[in-house]
Coordinates of N, CA and C in Angstrom, one line a residue:
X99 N -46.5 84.3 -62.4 CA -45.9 85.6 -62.6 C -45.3 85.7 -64.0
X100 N -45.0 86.9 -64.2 CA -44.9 86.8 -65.5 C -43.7 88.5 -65.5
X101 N -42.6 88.6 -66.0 CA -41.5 89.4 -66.1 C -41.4 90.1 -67.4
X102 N -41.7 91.5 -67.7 CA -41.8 91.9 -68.9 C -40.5 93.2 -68.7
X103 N -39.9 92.7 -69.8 CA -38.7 94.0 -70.2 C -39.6 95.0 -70.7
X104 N -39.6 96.2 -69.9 CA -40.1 97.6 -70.6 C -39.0 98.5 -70.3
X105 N -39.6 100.0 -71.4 CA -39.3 101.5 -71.2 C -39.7 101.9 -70.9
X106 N -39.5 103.3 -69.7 CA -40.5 103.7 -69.4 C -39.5 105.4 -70.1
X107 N -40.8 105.7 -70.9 CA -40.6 107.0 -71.4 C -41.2 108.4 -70.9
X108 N -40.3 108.9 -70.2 CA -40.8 109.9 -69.2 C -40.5 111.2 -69.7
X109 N -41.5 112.5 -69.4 CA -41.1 114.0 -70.0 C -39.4 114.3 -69.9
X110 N -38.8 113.7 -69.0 CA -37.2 113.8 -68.3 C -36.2 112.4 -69.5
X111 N -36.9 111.8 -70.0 CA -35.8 111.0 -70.3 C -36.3 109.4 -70.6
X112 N -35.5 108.6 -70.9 CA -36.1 107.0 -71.0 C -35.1 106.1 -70.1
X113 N -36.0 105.2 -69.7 CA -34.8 104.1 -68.8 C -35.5 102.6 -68.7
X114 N -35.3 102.1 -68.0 CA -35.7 100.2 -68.3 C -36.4 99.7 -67.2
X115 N -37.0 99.0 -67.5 CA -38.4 98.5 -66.2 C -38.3 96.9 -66.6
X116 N -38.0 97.2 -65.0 CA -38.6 95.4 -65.4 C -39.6 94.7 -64.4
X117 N -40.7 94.6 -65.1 CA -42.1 94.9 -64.3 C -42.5 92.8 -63.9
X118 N -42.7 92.9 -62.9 CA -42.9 91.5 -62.4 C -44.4 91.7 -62.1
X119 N -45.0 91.0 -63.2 CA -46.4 90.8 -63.5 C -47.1 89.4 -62.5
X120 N -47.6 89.8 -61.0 CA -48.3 88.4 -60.4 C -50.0 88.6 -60.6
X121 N -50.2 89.6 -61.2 CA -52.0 89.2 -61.2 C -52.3 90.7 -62.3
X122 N -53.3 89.6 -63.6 CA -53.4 90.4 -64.8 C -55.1 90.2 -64.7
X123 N -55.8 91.6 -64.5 CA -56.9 91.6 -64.6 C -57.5 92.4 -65.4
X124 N -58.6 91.8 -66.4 CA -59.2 92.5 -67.9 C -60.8 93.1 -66.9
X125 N -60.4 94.5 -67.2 CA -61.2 95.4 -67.0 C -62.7 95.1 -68.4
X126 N -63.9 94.6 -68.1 CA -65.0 94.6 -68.9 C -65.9 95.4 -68.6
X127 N -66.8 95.8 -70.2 CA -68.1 96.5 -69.4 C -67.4 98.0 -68.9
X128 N -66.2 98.9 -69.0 CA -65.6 99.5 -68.4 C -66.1 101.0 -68.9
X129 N -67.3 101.2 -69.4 CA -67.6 102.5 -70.3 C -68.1 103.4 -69.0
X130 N -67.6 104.7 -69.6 CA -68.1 105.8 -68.9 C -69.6 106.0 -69.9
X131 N -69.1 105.8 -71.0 CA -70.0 106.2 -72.5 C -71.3 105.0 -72.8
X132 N -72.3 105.0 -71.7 CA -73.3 104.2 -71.9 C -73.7 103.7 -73.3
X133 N -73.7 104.8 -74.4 CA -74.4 104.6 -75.5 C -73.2 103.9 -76.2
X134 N -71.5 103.6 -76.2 CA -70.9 103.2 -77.0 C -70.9 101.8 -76.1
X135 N -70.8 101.5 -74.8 CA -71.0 100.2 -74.1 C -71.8 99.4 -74.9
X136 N -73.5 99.9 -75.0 CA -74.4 99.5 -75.6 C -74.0 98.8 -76.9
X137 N -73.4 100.1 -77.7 CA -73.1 99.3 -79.2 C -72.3 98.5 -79.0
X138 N -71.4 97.9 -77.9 CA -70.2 96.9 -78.3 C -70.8 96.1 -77.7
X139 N -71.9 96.0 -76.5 CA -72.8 94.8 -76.6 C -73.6 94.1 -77.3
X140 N -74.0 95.0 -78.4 CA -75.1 94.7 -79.6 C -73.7 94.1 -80.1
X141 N -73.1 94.0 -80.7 CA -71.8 94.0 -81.8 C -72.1 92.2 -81.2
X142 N -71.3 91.9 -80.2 CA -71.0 90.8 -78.9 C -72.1 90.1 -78.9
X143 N -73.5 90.7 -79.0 CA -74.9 89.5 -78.8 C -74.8 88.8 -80.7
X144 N -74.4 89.7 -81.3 CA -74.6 89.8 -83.2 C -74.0 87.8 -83.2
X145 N -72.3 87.8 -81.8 CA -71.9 86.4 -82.2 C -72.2 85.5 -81.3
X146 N -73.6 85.9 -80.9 CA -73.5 84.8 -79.6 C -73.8 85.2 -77.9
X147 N -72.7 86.1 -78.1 CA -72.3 86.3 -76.6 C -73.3 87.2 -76.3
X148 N -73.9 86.7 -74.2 CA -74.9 87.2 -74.2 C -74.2 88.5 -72.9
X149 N -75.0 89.7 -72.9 CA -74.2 90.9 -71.9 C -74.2 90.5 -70.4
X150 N -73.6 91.1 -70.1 CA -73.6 90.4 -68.7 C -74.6 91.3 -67.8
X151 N -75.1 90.9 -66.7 CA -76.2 91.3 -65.6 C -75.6 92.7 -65.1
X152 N -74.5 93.3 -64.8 CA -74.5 94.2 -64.0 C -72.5 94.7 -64.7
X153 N -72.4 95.8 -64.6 CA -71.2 96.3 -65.0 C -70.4 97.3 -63.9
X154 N -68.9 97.4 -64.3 CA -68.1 96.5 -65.0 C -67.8 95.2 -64.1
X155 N -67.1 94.1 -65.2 CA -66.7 93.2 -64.7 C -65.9 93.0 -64.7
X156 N -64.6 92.2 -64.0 CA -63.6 92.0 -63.3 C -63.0 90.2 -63.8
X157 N -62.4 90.5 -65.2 CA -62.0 89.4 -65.2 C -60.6 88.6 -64.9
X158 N -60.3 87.6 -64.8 CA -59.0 87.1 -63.6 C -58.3 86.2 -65.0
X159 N -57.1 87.0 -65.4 CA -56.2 86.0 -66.5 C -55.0 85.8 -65.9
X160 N -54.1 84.4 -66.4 CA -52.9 84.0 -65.8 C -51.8 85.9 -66.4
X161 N -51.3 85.9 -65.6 CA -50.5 86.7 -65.7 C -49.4 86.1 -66.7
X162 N -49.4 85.0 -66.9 CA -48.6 84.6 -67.9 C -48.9 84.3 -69.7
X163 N -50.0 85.2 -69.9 CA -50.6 85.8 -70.9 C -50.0 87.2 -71.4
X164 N -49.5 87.9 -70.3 CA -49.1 89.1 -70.7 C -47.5 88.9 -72.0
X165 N -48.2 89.6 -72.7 CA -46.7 89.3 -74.3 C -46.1 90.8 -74.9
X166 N -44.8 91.3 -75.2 CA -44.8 92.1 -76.0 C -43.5 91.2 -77.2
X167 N -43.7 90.1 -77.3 CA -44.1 89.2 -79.0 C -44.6 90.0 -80.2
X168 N -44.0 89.6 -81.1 CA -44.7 90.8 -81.9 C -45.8 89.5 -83.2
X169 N -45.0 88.4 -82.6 CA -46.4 87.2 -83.1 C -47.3 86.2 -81.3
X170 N -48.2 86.1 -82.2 CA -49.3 85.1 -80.7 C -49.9 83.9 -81.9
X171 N -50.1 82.7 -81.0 CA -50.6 81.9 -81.5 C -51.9 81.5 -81.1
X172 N -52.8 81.1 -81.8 CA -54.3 80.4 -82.0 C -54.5 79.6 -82.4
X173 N -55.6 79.0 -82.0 CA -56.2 77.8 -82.5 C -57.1 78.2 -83.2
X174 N -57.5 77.9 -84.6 CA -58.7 78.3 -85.5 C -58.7 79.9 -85.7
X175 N -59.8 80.3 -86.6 CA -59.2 81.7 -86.9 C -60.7 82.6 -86.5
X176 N -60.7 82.1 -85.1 CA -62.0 82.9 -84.5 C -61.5 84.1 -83.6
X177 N -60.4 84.3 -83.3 CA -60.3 85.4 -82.3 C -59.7 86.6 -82.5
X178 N -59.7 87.8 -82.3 CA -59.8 89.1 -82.7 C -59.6 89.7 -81.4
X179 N -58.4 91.0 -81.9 CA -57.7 92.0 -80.4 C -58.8 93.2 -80.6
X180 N -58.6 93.5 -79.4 CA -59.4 95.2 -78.7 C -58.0 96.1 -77.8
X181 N -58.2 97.7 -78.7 CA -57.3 98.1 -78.3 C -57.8 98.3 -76.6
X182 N -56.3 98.6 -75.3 CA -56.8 99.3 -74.3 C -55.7 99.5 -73.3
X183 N -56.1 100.5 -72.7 CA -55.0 101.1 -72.4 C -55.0 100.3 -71.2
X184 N -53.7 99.9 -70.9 CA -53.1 98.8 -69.3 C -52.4 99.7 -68.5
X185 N -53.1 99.9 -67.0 CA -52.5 100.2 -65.7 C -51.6 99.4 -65.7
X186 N -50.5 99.8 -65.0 CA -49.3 98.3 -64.1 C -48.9 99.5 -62.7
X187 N -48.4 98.8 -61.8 CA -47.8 99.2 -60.5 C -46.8 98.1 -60.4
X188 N -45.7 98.8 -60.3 CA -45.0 97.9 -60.2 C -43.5 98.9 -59.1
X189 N -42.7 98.8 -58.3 CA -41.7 98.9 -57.4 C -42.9 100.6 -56.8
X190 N -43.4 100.3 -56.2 CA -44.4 101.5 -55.8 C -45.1 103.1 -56.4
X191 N -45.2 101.9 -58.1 CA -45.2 103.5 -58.9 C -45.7 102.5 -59.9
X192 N -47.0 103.5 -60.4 CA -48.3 102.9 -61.2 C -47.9 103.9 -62.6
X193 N -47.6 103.0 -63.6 CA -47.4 103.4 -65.2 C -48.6 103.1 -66.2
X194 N -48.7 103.9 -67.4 CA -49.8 103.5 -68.1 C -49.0 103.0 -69.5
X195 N -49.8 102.3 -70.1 CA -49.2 101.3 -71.4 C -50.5 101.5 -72.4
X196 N -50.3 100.6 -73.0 CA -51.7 100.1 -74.4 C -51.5 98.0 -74.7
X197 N -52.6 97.8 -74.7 CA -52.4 96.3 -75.1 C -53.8 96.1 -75.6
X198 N -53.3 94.7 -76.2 CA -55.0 94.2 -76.9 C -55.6 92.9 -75.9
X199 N -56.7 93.3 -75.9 CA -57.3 92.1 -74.9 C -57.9 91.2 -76.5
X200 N -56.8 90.3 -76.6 CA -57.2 89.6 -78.1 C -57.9 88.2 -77.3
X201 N -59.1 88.2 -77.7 CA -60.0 87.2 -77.4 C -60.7 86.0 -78.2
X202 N -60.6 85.3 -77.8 CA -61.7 84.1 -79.1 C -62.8 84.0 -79.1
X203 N -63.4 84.7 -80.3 CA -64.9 85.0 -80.1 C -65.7 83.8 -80.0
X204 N -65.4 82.8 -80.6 CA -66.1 81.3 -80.6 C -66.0 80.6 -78.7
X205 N -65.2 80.7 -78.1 CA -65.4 80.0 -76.9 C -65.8 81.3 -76.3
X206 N -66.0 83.1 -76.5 CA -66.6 84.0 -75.9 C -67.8 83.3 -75.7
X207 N -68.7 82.8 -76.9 CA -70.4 82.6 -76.6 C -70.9 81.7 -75.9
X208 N -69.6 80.9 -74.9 CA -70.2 80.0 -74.0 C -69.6 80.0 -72.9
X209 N -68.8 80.8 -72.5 CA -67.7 81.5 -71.2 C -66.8 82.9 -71.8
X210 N -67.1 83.8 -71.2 CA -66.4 84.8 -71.5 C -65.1 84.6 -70.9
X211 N -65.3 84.2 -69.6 CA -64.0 84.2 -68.7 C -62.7 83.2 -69.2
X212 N -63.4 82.1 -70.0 CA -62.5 81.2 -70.7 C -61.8 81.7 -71.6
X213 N -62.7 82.0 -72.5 CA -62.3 83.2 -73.8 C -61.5 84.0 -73.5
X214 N -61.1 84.2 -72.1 CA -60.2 85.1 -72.2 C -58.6 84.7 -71.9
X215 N -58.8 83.9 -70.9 CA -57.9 82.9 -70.5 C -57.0 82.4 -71.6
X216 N -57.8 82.1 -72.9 CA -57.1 81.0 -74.0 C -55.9 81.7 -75.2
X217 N -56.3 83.3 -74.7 CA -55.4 83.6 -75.5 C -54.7 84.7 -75.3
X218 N -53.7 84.9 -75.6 CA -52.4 86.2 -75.1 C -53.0 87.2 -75.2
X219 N -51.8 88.2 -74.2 CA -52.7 89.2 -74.2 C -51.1 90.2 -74.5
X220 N -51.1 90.6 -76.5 CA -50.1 91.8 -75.9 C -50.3 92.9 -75.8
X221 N -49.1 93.1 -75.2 CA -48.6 94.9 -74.8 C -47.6 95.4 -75.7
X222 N -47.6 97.2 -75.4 CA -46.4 97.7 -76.0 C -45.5 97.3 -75.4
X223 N -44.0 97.5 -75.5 CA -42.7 97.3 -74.6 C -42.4 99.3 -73.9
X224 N -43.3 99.3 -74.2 CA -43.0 101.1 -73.8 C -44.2 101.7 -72.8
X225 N -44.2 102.3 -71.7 CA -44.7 102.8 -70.5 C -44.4 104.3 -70.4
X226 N -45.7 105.1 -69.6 CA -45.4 105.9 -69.0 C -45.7 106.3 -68.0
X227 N -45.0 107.1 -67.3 CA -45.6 107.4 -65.7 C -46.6 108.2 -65.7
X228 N -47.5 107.0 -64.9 CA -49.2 107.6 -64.6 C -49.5 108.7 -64.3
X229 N -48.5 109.2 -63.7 CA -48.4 111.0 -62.8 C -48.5 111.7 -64.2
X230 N -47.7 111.5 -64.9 CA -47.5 112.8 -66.0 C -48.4 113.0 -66.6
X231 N -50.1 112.3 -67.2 CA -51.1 112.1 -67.6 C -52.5 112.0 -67.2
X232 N -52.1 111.9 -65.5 CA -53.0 111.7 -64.7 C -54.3 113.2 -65.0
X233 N -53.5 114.1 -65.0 CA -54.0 115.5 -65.1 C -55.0 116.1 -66.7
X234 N -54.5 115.1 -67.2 CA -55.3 115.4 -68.5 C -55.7 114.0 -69.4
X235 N -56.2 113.4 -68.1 CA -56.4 111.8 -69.0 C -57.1 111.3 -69.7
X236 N -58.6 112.5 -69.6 CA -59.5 112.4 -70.8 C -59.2 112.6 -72.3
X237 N -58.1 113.5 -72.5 CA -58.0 114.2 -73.4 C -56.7 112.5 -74.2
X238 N -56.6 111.6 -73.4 CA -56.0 111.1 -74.3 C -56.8 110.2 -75.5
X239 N -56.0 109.6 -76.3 CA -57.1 109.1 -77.2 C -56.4 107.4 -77.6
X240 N -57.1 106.1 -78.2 CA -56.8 105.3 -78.0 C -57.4 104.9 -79.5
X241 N -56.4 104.1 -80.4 CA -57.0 103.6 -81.6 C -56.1 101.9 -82.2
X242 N -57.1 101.6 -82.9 CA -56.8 100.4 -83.7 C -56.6 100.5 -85.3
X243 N -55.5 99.4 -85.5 CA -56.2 99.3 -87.2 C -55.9 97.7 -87.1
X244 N -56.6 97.2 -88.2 CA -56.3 95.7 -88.3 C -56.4 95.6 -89.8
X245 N -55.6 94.4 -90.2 CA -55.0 94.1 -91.6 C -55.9 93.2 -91.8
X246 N -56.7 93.1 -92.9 CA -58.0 92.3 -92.7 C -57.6 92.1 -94.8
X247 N -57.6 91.0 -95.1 CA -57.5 90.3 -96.4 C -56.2 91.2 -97.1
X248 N -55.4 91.6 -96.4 CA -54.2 92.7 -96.8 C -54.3 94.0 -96.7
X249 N -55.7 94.5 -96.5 CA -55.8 95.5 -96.3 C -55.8 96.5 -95.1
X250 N -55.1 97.0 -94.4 CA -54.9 97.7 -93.4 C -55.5 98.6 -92.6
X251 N -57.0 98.5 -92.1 CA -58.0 99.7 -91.9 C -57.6 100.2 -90.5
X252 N -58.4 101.1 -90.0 CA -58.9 102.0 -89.0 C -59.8 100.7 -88.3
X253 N -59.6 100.4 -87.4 CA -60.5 99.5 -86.3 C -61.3 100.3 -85.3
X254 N -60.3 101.0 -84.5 CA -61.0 101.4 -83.3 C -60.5 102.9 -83.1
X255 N -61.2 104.0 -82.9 CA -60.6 105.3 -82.4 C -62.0 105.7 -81.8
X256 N -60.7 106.6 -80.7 CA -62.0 107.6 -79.5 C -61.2 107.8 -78.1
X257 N -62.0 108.8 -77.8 CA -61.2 109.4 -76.4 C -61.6 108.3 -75.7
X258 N -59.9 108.7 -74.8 CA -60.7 107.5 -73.6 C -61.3 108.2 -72.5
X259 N -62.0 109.5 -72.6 CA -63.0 109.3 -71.7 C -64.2 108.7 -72.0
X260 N -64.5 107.9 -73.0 CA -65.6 106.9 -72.8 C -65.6 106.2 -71.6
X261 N -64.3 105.7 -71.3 CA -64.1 104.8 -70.3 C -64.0 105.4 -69.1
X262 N -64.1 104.1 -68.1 CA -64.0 104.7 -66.8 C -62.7 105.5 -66.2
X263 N -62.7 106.0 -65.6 CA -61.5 106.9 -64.7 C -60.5 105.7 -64.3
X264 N -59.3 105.7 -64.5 CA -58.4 104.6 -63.6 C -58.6 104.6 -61.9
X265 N -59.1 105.6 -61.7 CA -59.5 105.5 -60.1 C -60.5 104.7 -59.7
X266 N -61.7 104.8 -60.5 CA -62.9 104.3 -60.7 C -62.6 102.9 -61.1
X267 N -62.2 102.9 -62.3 CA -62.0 101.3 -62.7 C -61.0 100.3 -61.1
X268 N -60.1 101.1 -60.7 CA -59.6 100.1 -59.6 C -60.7 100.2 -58.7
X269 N -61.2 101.2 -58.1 CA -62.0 101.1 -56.8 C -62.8 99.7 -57.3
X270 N -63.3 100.1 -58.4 CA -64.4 99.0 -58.6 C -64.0 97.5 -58.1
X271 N -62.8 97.5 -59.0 CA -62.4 95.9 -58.6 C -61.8 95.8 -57.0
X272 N -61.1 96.5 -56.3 CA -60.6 96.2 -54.9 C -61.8 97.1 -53.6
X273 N -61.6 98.1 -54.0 CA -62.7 98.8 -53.3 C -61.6 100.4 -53.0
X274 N -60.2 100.0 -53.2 CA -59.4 101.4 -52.5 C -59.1 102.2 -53.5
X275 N -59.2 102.3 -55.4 CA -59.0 103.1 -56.0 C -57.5 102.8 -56.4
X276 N -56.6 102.1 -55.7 CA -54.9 102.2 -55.8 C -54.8 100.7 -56.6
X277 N -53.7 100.8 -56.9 CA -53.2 99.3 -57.5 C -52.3 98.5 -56.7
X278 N -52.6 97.9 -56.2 CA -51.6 96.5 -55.8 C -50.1 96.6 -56.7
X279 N -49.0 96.7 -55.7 CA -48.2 96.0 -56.6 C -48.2 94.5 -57.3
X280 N -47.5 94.8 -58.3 CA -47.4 93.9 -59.3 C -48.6 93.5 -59.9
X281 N -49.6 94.1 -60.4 CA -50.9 94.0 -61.0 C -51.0 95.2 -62.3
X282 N -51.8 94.2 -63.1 CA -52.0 95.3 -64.8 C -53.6 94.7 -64.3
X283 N -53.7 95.7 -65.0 CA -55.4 95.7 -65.3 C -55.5 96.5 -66.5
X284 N -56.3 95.8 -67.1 CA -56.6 96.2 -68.8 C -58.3 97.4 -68.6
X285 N -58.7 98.4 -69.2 CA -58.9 99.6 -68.8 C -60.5 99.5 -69.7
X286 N -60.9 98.5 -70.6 CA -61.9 98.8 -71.4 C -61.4 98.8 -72.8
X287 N -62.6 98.4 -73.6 CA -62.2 99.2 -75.1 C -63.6 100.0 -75.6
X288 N -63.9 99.9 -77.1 CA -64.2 100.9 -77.5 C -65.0 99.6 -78.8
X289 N -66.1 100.2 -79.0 CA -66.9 99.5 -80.5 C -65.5 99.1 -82.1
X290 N -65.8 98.5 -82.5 CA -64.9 98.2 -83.7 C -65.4 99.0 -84.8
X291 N -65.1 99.7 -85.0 CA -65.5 100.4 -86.9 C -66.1 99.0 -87.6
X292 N -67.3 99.3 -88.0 CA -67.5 98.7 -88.8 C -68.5 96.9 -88.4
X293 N -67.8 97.1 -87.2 CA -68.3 95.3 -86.6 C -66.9 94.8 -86.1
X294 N -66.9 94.1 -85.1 CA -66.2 92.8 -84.8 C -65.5 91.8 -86.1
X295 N -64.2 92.2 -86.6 CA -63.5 90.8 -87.3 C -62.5 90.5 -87.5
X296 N -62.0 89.3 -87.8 CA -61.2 88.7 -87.8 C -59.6 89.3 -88.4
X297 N -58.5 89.0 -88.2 CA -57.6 90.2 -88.5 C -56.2 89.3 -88.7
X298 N -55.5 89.0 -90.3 CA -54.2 88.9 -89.2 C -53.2 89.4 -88.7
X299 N -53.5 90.3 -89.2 CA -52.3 91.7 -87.9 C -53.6 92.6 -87.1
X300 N -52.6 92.9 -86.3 CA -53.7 93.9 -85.0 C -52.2 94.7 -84.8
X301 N -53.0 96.1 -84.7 CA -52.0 97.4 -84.3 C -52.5 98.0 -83.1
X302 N -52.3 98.7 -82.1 CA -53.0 99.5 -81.3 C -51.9 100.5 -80.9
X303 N -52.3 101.6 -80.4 CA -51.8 102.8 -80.0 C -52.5 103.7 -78.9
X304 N -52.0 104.5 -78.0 CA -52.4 105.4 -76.8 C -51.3 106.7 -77.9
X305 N -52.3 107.9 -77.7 CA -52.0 109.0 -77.8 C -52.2 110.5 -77.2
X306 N -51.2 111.1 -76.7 CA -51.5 112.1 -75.7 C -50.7 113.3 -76.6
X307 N -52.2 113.5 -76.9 CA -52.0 115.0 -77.6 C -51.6 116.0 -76.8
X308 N -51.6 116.4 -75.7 CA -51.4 117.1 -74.5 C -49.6 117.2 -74.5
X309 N -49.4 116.1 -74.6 CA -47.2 115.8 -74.5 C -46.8 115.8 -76.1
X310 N -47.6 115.3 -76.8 CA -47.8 115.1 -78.5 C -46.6 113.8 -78.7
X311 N -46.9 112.6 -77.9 CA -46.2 111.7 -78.6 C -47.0 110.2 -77.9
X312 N -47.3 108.9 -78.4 CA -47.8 108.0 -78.4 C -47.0 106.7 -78.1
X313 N -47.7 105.5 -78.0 CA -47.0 104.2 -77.5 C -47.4 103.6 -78.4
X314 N -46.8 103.0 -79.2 CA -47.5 102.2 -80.7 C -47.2 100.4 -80.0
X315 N -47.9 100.1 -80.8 CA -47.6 98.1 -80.6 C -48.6 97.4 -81.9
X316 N -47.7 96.1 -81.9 CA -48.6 96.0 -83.5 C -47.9 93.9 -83.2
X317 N -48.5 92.8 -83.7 CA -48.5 91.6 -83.6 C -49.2 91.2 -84.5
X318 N -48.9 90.1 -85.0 CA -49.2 88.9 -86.5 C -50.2 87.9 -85.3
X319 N -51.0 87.2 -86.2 CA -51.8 86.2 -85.6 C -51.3 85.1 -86.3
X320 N -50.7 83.8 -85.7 CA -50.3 82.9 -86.2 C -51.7 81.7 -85.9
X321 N -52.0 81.1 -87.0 CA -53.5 80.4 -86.7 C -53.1 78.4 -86.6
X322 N -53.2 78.5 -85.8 CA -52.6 77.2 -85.6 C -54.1 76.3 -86.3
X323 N -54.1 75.4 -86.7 CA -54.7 74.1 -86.9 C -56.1 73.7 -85.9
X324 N -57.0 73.0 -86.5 CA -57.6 72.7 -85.0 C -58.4 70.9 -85.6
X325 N -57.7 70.3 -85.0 CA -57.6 68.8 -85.1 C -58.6 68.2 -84.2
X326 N -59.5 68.2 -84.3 CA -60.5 67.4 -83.4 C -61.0 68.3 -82.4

């Protein structure tokens, strides 16, 4: 299990969550947008990794991955965040967030499931309630930038209706469309501008033009050593 201090920033006001995380599942393969799925599998075969047989997939991380740290550590300097937007349910009421499913692309090309396992996964510290957005959730939009040799780019932008519907994305994994208390599920991402690379800062953001205000989050990669 895993206990994250959040806010939850609602059209009414802001107040404190404290969400008791027992099962963190990475939504893959989660495109509504066939043709951008496509390109992030081309991107993904470019290092190795081969697509998987049938979509989406349902992957199972320790819940004690979930971080809003504003540093994560690694081994070697192979692994690289994807922005995306995180379901949680938590005291009988499902909120939406942003986090990076930061992955190590070197153990991706011989277990994806591992690859995901080995390394944190953060979030913003700020939430909103699912209801307020539910109604216009295509229209939200989701983007990255990553600091790459000091330079600060544009990584990832696009509606998230590329992706699947949050109704969709849960049925897929349980079969009832609802979330389990105490469960995040990570929602998909989107192609990287440019290609897949290496970063040591990663920024990500959810933006609802519709309310006109966003959830920002941003973390350093600290690259640990790799000794044998």
């Amino acid at each position: 299990m895993k206990t994250l201090a959040l806010t939850v920033e609602s059209r009414t006001g802001s107040s404190p969550l404290t969400a008791a995380i027992d099962e963190l599942v990475i939504g893959g393969w989660a495109g509504r947008d066939k043709a951008a799925m496509e390109h992030h599998m081309v991107e993904l075969e470019a290092l190795g990794v081969k697509r998987p047989t049938s979509t989406p997939v349902y992957y199972r991380v320790a819940a004690a991955r979930l971080t809003t740290d504003p540093v994560i550590e690694d081994v070697g300097a192979n692994s690289s965040g994807e922005v995306e937007a995180v379901l949680l349910s938590c005291g009988g009421k499902t909120y939406v967030g942003v986090g990076s499913d930061h992955t190590d692309r070197q153990v991706e090309t011989y277990g994806i499931s591992v690859s995901k396992q080995v390394c944190d996964k953060p979030v913003a510290a700020t939430v909103w309630p699912y209801q307020e957005v539910a109604g216009h959730w295509d229209e939200l939009i989701l983007r990255s930038f990553a600091v790459i040799d000091g330079e600060r780019r544009l990584y990832q932008e696009g509606p998230i209706s590329g992706l699947l519907a949050p109704e969709d994305l849960i049925r897929g994994f349980n079969g009832t469309g609802a979330l389990p208390d105490g469960t995040a599920i990570f929602g998909g991402t989107m192609p990287a501008i440019g290609g897949i690379q290496i970063a040591s800062r990663f920024e990500g953001e959810l933006e609802d033009p519709v309310l006109r205000r966003s959830i920002r989050f941003g973390y350093d990669l600290k690259i640990l050593p790799i000794r044998g």
